[in-house]
Protein backbone atom coordinates (compact mmCIF):
# COMPACT_ATOMS: atom_id res chain seq x y z
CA UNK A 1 0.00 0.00 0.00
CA UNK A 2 1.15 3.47 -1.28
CA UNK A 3 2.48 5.72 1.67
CA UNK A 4 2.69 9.81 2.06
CA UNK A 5 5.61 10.92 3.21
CA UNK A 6 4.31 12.59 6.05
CA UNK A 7 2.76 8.64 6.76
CA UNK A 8 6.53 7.41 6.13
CA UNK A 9 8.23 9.83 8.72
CA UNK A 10 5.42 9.64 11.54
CA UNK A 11 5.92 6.15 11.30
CA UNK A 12 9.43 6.42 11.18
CA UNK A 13 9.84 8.50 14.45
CA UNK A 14 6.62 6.18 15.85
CA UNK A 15 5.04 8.98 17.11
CA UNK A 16 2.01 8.05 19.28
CA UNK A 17 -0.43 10.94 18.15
CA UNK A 18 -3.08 12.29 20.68
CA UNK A 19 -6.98 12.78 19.35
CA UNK A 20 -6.38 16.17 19.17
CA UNK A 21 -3.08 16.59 17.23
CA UNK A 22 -2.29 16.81 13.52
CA UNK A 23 1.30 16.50 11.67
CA UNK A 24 2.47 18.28 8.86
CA UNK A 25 5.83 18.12 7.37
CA UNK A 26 8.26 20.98 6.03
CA UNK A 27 11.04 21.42 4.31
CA UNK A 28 14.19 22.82 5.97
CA UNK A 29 17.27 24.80 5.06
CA UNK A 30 20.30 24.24 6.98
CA UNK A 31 21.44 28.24 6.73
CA UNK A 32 17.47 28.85 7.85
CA UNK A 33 17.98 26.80 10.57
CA UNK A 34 21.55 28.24 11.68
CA UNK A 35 20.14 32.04 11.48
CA UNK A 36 16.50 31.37 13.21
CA UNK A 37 16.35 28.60 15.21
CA UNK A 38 14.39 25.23 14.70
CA UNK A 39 11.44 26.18 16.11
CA UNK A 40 11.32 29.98 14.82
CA UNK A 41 11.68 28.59 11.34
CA UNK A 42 9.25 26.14 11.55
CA UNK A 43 6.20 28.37 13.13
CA UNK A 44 6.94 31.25 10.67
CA UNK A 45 6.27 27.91 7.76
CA UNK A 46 3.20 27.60 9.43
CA UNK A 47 1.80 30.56 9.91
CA UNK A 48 2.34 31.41 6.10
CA UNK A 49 0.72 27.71 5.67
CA UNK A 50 3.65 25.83 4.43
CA UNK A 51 2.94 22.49 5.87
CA UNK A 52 2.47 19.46 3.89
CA UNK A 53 1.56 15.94 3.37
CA UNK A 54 3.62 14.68 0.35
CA UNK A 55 7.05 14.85 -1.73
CA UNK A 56 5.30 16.42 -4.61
CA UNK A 57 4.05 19.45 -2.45
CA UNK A 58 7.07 20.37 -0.30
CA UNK A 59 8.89 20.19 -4.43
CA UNK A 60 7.21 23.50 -4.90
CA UNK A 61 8.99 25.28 -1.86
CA UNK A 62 12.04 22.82 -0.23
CA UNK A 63 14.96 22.84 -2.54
CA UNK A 64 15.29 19.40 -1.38
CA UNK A 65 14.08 16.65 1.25
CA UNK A 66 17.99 16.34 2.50
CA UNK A 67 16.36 17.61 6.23
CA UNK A 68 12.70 17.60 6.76
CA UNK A 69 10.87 18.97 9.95
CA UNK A 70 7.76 17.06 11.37
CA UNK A 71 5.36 19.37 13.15
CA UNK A 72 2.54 17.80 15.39
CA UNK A 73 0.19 20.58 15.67
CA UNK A 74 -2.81 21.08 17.96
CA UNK A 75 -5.63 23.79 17.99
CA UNK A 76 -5.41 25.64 14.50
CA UNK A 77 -2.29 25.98 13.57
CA UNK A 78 0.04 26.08 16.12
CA UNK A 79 3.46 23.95 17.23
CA UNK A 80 3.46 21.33 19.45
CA UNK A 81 6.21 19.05 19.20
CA UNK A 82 8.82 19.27 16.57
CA UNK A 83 11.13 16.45 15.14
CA UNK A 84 13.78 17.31 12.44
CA UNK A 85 14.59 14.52 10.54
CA UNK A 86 17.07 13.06 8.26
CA UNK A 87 15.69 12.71 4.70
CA UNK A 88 18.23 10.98 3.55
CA UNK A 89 18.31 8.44 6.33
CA UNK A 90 14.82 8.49 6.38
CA UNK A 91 14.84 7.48 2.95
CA UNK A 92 17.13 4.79 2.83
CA UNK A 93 15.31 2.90 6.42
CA UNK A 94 11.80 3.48 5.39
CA UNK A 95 11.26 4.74 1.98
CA UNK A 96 9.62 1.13 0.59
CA UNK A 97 6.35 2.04 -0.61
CA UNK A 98 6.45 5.81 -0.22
CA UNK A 99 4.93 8.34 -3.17
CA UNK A 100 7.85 10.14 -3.86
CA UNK A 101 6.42 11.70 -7.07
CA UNK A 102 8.23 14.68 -8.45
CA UNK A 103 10.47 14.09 -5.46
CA UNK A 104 13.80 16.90 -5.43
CA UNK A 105 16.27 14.09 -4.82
CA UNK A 106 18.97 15.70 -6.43
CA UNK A 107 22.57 14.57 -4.99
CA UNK A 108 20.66 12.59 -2.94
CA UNK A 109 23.38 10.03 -0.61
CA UNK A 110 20.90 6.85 -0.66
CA UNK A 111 23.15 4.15 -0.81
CA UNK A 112 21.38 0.74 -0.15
CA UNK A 113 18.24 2.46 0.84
CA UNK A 114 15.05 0.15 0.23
CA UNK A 115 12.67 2.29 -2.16
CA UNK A 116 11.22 -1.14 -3.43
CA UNK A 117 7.32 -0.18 -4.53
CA UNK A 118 7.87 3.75 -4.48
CA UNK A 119 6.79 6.06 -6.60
CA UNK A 120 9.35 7.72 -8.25
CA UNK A 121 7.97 9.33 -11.35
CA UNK A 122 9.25 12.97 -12.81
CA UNK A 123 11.41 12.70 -9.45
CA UNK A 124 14.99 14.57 -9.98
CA UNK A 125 17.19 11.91 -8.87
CA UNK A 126 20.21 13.88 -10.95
CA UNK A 127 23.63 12.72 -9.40
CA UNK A 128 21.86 10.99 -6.86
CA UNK A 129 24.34 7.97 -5.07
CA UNK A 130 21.61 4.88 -5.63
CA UNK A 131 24.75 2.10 -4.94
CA UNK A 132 23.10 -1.54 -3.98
CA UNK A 133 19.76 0.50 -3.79
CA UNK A 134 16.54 -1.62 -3.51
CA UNK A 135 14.42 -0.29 -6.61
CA UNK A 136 12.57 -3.14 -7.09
CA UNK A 137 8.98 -2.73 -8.45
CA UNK A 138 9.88 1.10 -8.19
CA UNK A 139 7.94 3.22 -10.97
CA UNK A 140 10.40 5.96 -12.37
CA UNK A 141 8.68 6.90 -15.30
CA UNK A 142 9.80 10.20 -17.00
CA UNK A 143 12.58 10.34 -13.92
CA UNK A 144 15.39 12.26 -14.16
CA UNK A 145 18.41 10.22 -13.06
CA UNK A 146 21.55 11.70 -15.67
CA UNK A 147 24.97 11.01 -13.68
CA UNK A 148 23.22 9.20 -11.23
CA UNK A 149 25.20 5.91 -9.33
CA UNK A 150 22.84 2.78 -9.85
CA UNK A 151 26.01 0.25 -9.45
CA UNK A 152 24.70 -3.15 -8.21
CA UNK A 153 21.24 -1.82 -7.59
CA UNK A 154 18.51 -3.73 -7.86
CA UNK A 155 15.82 -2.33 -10.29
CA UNK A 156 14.20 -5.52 -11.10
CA UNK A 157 10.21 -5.18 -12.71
CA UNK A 158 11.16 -1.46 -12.41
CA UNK A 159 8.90 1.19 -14.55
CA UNK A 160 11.77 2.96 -16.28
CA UNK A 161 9.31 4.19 -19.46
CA UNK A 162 11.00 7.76 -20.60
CA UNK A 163 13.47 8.05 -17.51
CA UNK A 164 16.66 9.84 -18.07
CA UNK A 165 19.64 7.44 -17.43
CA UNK A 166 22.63 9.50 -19.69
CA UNK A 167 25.96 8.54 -17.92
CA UNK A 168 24.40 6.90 -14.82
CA UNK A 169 26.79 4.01 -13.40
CA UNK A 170 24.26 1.11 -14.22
CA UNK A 171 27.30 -1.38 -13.69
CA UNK A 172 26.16 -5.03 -12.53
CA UNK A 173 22.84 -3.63 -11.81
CA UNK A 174 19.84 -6.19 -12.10
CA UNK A 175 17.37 -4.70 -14.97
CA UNK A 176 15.48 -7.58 -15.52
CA UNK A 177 12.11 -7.11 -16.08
CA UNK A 178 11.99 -3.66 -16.05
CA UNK A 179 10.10 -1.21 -18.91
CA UNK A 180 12.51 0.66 -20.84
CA UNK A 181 10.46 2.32 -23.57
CA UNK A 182 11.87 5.31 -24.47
CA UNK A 183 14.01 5.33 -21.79
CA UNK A 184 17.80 7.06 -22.32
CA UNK A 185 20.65 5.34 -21.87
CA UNK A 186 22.94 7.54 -23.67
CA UNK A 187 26.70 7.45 -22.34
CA UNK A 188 25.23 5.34 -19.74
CA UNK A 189 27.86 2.27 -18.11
CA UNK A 190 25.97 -1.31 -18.41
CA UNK A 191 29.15 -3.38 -17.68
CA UNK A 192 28.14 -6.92 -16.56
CA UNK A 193 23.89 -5.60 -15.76
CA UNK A 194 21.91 -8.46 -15.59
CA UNK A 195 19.53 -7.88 -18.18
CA UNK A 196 17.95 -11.06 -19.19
CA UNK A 197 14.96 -10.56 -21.08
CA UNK A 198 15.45 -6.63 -21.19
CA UNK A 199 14.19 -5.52 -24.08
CA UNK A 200 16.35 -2.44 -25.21
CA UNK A 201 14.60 -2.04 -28.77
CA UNK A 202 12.36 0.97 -27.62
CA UNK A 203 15.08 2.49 -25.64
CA UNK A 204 17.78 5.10 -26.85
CA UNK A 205 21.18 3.44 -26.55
CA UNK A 206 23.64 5.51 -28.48
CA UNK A 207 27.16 5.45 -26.73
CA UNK A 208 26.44 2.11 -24.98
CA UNK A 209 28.78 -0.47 -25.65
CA UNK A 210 26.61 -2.45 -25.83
CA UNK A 211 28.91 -5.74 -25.46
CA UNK A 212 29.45 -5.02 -21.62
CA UNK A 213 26.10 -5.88 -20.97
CA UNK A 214 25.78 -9.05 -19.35
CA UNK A 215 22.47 -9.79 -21.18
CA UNK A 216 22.51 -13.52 -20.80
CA UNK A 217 23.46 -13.10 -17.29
CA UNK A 218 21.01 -14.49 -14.55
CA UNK A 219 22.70 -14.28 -11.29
């Protein structure tokens, strides 16, 4: 079942909520945070009604999800208890399942992290460090993951329709299964993927040398 990522984090910090509380999350900036104060920063998001639910909403104002704050809030509006959190960290624990659509993961340091089931599409995974990453089942359609680091991740029965993989590390990665229609591999480094039954015949390949890929390869 599909997760928020407010749902993800208040599980995460396993919050027990009282009747008459609320959480929100927002997006933080470490030079905010350094010139305000936690807790000044986070009630002046409120008050202008910056709180949110999802990935796709805090894209519109957090330049990224690298630290998040959870706000339980009771009455209308106003701070009760504040966690700041790890995004990254949270991520890479607890991000199995999670809509991450339109997510700003750019840079992002999720090595190994378990995104199996997520929803990843239009997310901007540029550079992002997805080494031995659990992307299993994952849908990244129309993704942007150029540069990225996908070595020995697993991105088995992965949606990959019209992602963006130019020069990501894709080295001994398991594709198998996945959806690669229209999806760019340009510059990209296959050496030794498993990529049995990958079909690469809707997918733009130019640059990929093509006889590193371990395509009979099923282990």
């Amino acid at each position: 079942m599909m997760r928020t990522l407010l749902e993800c984090a208040v599980q995460a910090t396993r919050v027990q909520p009282r009747p008459t509380q609320r959480f929100a999350l927002i997006g933080v900036e470490a030079a905010a945070l350094g010139a305000t104060g936690a807790h000044r920063f986070v009630r002046a998001a409120i008050a202008a009604g910056h709180t949110y639910t999802s990935a796709k909403e805090l894209a519109d104002t957090s330049p990224s999800l690298q630290t998040l704050a959870l706000a339980a809030l009771a009455g209308v509006q106003q701070l009760d208890t504040l966690w700041l959190i790890d995004g990254w960290r949270l991520l890479r624990l607890h991000g199995a399942d999670v809509d991450l659509q339109g997510a700003h993961l750019r840079g992002a340091q999720l090595q190994g992290a378990n995104l199996s089931g997520a929803d990843l599409r239009e997310a901007d995974l540029v550079g992002a460090d997805l080494e031995k990453a659990d992307l299993s089942g994952a849908n990244l359609s129309g993704a942007n993951l150029a540069g990225s680091v996908l070595a020995r991740a697993n991105l088995r029965g992965s949606d990959l329709t019209e992602a963006e993989l130019c020069r990501a590390d894709l080295r001994h990665s398991d594709l198998r299964e996945s959806r690669c229609i229209r999806t760019a591999f340009r510059g990209a480094d296959l050496w030794e993927a498993v990529t049995l039954g990958l079909d690469l015949s809707q997918a733009f390949v130019q640059s990929v040398e093509l006889e590193r890929v371990g395509r009979f390869s099923d282990s």
